[in-house]
XYZ file of C-alpha atoms in Angstrom:
554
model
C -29.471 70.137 113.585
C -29.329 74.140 113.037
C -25.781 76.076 114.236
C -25.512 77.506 117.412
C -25.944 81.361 116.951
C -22.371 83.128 116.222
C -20.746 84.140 119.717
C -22.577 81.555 121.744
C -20.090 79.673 123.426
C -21.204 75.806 124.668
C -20.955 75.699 128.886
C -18.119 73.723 129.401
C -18.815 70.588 131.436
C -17.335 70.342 135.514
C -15.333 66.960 134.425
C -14.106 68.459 131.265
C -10.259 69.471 131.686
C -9.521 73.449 130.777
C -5.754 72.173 128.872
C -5.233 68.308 128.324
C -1.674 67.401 128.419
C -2.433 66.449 124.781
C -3.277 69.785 123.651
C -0.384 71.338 126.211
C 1.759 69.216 124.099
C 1.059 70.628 121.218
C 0.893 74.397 122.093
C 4.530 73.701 122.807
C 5.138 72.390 119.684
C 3.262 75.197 117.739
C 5.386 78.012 120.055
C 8.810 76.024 120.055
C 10.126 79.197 118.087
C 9.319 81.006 120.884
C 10.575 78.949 123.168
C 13.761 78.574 121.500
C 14.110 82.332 121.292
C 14.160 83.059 125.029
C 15.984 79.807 125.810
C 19.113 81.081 122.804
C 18.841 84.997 124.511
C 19.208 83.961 128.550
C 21.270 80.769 127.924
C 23.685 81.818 125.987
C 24.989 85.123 127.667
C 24.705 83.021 131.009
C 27.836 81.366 129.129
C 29.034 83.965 127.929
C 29.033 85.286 131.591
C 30.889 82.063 133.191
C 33.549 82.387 130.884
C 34.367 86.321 130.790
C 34.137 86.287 134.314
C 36.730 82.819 134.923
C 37.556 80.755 137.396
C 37.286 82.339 140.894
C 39.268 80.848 144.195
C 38.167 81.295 147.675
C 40.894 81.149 150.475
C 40.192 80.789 154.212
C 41.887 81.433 157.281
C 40.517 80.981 160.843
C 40.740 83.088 164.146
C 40.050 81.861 167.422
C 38.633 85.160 169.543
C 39.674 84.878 173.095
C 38.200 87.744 175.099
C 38.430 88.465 178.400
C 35.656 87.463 180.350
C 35.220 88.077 183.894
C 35.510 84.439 186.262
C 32.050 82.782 186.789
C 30.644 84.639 183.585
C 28.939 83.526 180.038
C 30.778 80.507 178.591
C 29.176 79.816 175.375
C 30.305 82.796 172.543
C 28.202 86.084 173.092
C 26.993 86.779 169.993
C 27.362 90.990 170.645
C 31.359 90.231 171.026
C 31.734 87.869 167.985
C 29.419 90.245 165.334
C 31.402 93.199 166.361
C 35.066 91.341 165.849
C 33.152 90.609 162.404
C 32.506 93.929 161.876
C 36.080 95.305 162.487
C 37.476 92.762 160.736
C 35.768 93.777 158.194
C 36.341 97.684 158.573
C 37.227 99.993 155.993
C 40.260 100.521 158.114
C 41.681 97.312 158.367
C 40.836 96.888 154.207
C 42.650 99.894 153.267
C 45.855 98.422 155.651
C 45.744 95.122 153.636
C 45.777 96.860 150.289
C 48.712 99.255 150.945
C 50.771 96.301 152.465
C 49.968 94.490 149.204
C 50.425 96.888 146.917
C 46.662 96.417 145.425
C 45.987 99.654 144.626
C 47.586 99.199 141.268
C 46.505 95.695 140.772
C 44.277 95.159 137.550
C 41.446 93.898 139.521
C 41.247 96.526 142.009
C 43.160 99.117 140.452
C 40.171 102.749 139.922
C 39.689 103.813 136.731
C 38.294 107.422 135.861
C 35.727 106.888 134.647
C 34.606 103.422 137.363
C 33.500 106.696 140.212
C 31.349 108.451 137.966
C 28.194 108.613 138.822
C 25.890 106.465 136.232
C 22.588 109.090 136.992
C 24.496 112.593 137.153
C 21.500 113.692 135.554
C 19.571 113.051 137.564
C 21.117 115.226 140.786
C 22.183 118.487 140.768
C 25.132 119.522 142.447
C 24.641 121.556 145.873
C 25.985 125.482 145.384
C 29.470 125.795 146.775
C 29.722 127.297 150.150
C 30.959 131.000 149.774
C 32.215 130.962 153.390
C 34.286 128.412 153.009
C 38.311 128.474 152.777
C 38.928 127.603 149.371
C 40.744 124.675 148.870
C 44.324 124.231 147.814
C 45.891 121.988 144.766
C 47.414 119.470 147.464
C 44.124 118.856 149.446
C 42.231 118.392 145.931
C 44.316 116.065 145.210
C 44.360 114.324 149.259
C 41.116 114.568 148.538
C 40.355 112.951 145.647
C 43.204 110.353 146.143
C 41.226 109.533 149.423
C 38.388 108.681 147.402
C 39.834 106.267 144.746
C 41.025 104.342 147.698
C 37.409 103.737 149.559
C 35.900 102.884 145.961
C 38.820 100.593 145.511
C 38.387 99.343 149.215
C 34.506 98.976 148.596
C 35.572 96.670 145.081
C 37.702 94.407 147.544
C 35.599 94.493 150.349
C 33.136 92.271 147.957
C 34.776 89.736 147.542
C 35.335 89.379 151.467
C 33.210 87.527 154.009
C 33.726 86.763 157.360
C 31.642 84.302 158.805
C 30.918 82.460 162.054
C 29.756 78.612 162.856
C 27.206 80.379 166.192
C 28.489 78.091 168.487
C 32.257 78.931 168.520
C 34.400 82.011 169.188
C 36.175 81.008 165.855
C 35.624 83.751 162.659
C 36.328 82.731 159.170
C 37.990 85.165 156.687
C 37.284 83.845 153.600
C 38.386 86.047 149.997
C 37.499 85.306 146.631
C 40.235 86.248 143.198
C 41.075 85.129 140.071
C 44.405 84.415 141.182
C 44.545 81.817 144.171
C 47.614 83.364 145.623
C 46.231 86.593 146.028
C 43.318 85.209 147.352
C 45.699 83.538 150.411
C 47.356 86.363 151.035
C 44.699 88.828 151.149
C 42.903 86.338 153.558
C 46.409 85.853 155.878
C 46.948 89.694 155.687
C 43.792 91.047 156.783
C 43.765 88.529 159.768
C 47.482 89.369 160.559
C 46.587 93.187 160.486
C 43.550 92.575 162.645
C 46.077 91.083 165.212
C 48.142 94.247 164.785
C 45.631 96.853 165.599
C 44.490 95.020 168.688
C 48.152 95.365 169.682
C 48.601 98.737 168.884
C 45.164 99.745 170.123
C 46.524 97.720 173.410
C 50.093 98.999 173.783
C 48.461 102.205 172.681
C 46.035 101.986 175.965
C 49.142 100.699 178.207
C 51.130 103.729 177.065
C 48.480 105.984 177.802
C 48.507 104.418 181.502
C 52.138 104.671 182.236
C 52.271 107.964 181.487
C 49.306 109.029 183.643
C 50.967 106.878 186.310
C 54.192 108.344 186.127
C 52.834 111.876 186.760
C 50.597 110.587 189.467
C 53.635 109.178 191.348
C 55.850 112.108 190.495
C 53.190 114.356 192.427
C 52.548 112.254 194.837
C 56.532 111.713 195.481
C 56.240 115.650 195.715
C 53.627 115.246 198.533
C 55.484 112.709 200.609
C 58.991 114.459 200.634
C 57.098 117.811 201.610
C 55.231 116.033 204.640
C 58.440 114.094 205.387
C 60.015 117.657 206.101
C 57.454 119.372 207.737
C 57.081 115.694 210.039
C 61.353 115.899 210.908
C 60.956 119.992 211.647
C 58.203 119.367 213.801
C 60.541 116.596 215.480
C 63.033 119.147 215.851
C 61.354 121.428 217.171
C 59.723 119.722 219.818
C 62.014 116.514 220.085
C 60.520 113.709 221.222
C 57.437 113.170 223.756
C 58.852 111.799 226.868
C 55.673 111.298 229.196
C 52.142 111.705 228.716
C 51.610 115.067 229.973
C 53.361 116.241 227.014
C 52.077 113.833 224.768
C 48.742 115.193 225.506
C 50.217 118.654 224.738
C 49.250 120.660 221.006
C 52.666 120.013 220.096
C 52.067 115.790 220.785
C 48.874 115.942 218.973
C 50.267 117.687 215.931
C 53.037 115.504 215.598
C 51.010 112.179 215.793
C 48.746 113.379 213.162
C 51.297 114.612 210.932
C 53.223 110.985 210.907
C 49.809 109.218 210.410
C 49.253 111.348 206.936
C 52.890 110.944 206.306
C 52.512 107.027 206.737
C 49.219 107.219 204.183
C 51.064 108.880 201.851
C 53.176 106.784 201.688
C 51.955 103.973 201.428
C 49.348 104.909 198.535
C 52.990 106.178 196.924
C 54.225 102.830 197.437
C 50.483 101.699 195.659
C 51.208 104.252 192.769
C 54.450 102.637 192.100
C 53.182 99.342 192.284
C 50.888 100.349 189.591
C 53.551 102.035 187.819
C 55.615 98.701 187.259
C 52.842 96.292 186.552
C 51.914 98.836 184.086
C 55.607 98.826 182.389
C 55.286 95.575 182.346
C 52.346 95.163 180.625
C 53.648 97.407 178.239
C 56.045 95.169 177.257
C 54.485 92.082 177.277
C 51.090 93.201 175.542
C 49.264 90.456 173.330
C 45.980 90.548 171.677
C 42.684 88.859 172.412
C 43.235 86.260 169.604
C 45.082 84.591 167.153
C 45.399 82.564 164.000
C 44.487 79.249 164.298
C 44.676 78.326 160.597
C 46.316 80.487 157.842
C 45.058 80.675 154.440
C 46.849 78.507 151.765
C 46.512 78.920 147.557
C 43.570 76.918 146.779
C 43.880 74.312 144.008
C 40.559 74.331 142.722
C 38.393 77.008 142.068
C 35.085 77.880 144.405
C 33.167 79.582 141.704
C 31.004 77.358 139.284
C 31.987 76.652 135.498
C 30.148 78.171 132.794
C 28.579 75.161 131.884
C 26.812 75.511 135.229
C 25.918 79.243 133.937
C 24.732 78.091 131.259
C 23.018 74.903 132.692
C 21.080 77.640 135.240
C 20.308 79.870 132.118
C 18.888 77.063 130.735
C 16.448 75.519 133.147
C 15.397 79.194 133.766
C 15.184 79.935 130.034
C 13.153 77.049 129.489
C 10.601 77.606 132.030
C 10.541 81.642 130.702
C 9.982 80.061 127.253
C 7.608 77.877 128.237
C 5.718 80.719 129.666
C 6.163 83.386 127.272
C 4.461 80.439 124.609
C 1.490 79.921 127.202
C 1.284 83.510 127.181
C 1.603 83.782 123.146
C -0.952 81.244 122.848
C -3.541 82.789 125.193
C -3.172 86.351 123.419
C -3.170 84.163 120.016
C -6.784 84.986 118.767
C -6.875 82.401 115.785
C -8.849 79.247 115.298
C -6.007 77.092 115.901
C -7.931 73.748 117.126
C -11.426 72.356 116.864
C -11.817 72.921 120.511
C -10.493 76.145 120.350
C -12.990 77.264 117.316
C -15.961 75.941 119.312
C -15.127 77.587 122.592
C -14.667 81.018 120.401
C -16.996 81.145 118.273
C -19.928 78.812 119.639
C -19.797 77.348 116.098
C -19.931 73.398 115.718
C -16.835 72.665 113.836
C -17.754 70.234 111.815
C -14.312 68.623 110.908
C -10.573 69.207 110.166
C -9.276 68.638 107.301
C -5.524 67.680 107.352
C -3.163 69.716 104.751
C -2.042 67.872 101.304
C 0.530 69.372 99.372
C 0.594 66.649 96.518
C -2.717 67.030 94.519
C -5.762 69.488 94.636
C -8.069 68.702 97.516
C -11.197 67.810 95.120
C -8.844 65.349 93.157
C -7.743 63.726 96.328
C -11.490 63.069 97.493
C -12.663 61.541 94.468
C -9.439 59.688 93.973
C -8.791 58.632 96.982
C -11.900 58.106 99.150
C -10.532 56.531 101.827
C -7.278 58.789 102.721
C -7.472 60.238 105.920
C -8.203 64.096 104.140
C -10.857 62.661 102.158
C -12.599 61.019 105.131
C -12.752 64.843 106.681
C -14.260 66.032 103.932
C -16.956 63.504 103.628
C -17.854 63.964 107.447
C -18.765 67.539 106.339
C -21.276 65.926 103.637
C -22.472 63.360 106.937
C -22.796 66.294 108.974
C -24.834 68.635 106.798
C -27.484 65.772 105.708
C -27.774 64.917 109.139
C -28.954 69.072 110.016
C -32.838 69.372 110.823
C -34.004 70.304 107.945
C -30.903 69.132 105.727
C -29.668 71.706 103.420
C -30.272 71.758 99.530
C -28.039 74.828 98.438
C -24.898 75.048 100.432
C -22.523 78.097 100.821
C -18.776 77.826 101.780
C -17.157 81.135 102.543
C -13.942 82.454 104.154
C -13.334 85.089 106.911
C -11.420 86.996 104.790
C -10.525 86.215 100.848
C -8.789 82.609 100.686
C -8.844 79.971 98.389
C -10.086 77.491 100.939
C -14.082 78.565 100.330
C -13.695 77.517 96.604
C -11.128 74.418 97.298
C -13.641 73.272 100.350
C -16.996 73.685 98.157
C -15.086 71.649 95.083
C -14.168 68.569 97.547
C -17.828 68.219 98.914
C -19.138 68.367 95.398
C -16.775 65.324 94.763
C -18.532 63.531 97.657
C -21.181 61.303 95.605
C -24.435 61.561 97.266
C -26.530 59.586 94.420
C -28.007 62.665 93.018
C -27.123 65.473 90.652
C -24.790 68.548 91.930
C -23.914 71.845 90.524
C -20.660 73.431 91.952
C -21.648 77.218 91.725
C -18.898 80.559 91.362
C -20.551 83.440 93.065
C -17.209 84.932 94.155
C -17.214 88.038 92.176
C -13.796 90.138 93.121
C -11.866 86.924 93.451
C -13.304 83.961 91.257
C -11.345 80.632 91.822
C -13.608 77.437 90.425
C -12.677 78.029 86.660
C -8.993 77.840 87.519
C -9.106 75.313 90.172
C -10.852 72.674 87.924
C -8.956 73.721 84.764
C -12.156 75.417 83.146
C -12.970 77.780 80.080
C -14.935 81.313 81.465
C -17.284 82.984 80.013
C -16.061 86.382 78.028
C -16.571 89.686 80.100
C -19.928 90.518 79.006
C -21.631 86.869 77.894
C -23.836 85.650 80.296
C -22.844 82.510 82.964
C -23.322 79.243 81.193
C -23.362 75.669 83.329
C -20.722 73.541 81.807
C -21.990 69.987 82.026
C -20.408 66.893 83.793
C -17.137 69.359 84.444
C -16.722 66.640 87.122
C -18.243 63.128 87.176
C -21.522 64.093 88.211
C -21.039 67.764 88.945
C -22.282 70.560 86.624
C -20.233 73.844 87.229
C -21.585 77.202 86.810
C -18.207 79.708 86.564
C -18.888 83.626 86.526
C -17.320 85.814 83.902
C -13.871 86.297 84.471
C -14.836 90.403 84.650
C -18.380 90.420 85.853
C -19.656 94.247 85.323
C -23.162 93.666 87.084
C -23.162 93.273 91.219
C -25.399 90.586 92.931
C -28.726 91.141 93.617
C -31.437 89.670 95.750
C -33.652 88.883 93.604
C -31.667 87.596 90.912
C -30.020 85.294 93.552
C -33.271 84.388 94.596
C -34.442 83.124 90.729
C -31.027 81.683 90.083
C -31.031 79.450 93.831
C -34.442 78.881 93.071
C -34.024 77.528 89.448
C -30.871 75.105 90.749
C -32.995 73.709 93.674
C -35.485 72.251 90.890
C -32.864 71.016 88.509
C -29.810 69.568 91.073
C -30.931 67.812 94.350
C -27.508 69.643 95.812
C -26.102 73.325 94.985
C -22.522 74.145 96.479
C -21.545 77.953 96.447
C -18.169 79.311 96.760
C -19.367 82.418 98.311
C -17.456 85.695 98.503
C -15.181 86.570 101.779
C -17.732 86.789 104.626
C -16.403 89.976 105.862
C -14.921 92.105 103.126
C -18.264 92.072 100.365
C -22.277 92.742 101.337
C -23.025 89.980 98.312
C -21.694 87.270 101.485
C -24.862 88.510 103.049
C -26.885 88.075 99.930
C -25.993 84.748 98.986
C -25.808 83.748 102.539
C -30.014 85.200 102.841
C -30.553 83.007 99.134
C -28.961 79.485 100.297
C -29.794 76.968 103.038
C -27.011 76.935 104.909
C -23.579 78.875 105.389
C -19.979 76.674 106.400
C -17.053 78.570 107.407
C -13.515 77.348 105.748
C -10.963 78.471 107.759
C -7.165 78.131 108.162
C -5.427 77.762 111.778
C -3.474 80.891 111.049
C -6.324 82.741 109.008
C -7.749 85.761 110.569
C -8.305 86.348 113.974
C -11.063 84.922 115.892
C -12.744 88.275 116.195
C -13.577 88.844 112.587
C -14.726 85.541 112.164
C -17.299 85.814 115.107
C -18.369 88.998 114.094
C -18.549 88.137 109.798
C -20.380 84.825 111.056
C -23.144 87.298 113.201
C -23.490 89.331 110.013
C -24.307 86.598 108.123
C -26.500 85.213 110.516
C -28.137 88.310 110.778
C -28.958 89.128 107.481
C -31.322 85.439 107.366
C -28.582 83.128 106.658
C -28.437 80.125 109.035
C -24.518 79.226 109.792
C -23.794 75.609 110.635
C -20.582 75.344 111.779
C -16.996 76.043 110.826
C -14.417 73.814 108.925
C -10.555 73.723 109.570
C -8.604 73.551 106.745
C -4.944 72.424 107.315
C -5.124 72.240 111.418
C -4.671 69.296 113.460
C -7.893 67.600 115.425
């Protein structure tokens, strides 16, 4: 069975899952670093945050609008008259009241620093040219001024921590305030209801007053009016004295007079109206009431209304961990390493032809031909199953690496332990970087003597070791004559091939042997340079048959 050509990836099948939970798993175990990482930076100042900012209390009191509706009209709450008693409860006006009669100006929570106003983009505006019209302005109103503008920014802090709220189906609003200190938060909550009582009061008496002083001058005007028709009506009386029959009833004189004591009756009687007015209007002065009241008044609360930092940090955590979770996903897709045997053969279109566990305890050709049967050793001999089984199976075998590793020369020592009932050289073609004479514990030739085979340097396995300085590059044709010369002595030849992708003699031996295998490491080099040494290779004549993990997991 011949490789799949480098790049070519296999069609994945319709049935065939994109992520297993297996293999989700263990992405999360591979990025718990990562995971940990976010979960440490959001949970922890979410703690942090719950405990500098402490306990918080939340007071309520309640107050029951009662406006005056006309008889016969809407009896459920109109929504226009409750949101706008919100609203002025609520008012700048009524906040700024509350804070003067407490004294909050200078309290530590809502007390204005100088620098708390300043703007945090100044440099971003630039400020308007100063009117050369206008009346400059004088020390005092600087400092009206600017005194009027601590208190709305201190106004706007409290004003935060208030909410007024309303069930929809009642006239009742609920003036709830949030502080660190549970007695402030009570009486904030009492005064700014109290002080909304107040202004409808004053704005009430305010309205009466204005009525019972337009009233008075009505009534003083129109007393003015009567007592002037009163003695015009008696001199007309006098003058004419009283109408004894009809003929001089009907005379200009009887007309006039009749007329004159109907206007003088009108007058007053719409006096007598004015004055009417006039009294109900005292009165109402005196007995004016607002259009609600408190039906509940605040009290300290025992227990605070804002969550512990636990709960912070129990929040920061569930949100951590599902950021964690994703930034691994997302670490793992951008990950371009051949971290799984699924992964390798979706990437590269390679067969992989096994994984080979790590071991820590003994070289990895001592562990194969001392222990046949461990788990590392049965990996090792699948890649001797899977390479007779290729169509035509391979005589002279070449293990090489992405990029220089000791895996080539480890992986090519381990198959040659694999006994296949035949004779096998182990061969060193690794020029820059040889490894086989130090791995096995071997004597190298001198710089300058030629490459000798050392016999039986394993049970069964010849070794052929390069000089430890070789001056004289590979060449074609001398690989040709030496591969040619091992394939009539040894019925198997294993190369530990130079670094696919960093010397031209990978292409050379890979052109002068059967068959090519990748050794790779999960965290080797990236996926990219892999593909692309493993399409050199393939197309300089050598035929690539898969790819080997060293040290992943299956």
């Amino acid at each position: 069975m011949r490789g799949a050509p480098a790049g070519e990836r296999p069609a994945a099948t319709a049935s065939e899952p994109l992520l297993s939970l297996h293999d989700l798993l263990h992405i999360l175990r591979r990025r718990a670093p990562t995971i940990a990482l976010v979960v440490a930076v959001v949970t922890l100042p979410s703690f942090a945050v719950g405990v500098l900012r402490g306990p918080q209390y939340t007071a309520t009191a309640s107050v029951l609008i009662e406006p005056n509706l006309p008889a016969g009209g809407a009896t459920s709450p109109l929504p226009a008259i409750i949101d706008t008693q919100a609203d002025i409860l609520k008012s700048r006006t009524l906040v700024r009241r509350t804070m003067q009669e407490l004294a909050l100006y200078d309290h530590p929570d809502y007390r204005v620093e100088p620098g708390d106003m300043a703007p945090r983009f100044a440099w971003l505006t630039s400020t308007p040219p100063a009117d050369p019209a206008a009346p400059e302005e004088s020390p005092e109103q600087a400092a009206q001024a600017a005194e009027e503008r601590t208190h709305d920014f201190a106004a706007e802090k409290l004003a935060e921590d208030l909410k007024v709220s309303n069930a929809g189906d009642s006239y009742v609003l609920t003036v709830s305030f949030r502080a660190r200190d549970p007695d402030l938060a009570a009486a904030v909550a009492n005064a700014l209801a109290t002080a909304y009582l107040d202004r409808q009061v004053t704005e009430k008496r305010e309205a009466a007053r204005r009525s019972v002083e337009w009233l008075s001058g009505q009534l003083a005007a129109q007393r003015e009016d009567v007592l002037a028709t009163e003695r015009e009506l008696a001199e007309l009386r006098a003058k004419h004295l009283f109408v004894v029959d009809k003929a001089v009833a009907r005379s200009e004189g009887g007309v006039l007079l009749q007329d004159l004591d109907r206007a003088a009756a009108v007058k007053r009687s719409s006096y007598d109206s004015l004055l009417t007015r006039l009294y109900e209007a005292e009165t109402r002065l005196d007995t004016v009431a607002a259009d609600a009241r408190i039906i509940s008044r605040a009290e300290s609360p025992t227990k605070p209304s804002s969550p512990s930092p636990f709960l912070f940090a129990a929040v920061g955590f569930t949100a951590s961990g599902v950021l964690g979770v994703l930034a691994g996903l997302m670490r793992e897709a951008l990950d371009r390493r051949l971290r799984t045997a699924d992964r390798a053969e979706a990437l590269l279109g390679l067969p992989c032809l096994a994984v080979v566990p790590a071991v820590r305890e003994v070289p990895l050709h001592r562990l194969v031909r001392q222990s046949p049967q461990a788990p590392t050793a049965q990996a090792v001999r699948s890649v001797a199953v899977r390479l007779l089984a290729a169509d035509p199976p391979p005589v002279a075998v070449a293990v090489t690496t992405t990029a220089a590793d000791p895996g080539a020369a480890a992986l090519a020592a381990a198959l040659a332990c694999v006994p296949d009932g035949g004779r096998t050289v182990l061969v060193d073609l690794d020029l820059a970087t040889p490894r086989l004479a130090a791995l096995l514990d071997l004597k190298t030739a001198a710089e300058g003597d030629a490459a000798t085979v050392q016999r039986d340097a394993m049970p069964g396995v010849d070794v052929l070791c390069v000089p430890t300085a070789h001056p004289a590059p590979l060449t074609d044709a001398g690989l040709r004559a030496l591969m040619a010369d091992l394939r009539q002595r040894y019925d198997r030849v294993l190369v530990a091939a130079p670094a696919a992708s960093e010397t031209a003699d990978a292409c050379l031996v890979a052109r002068n042997v059967d068959a090519v295998v990748f050794a790779e490491r999960p965290a080797g080099a990236p996926v990219d340079r892999t593909a692309a040494a493993a399409a050199a290779l393939a197309a300089a004549g050598g035929r690539v048959l898969g790819i080997v993990l060293l040290e992943g997991r299956p």
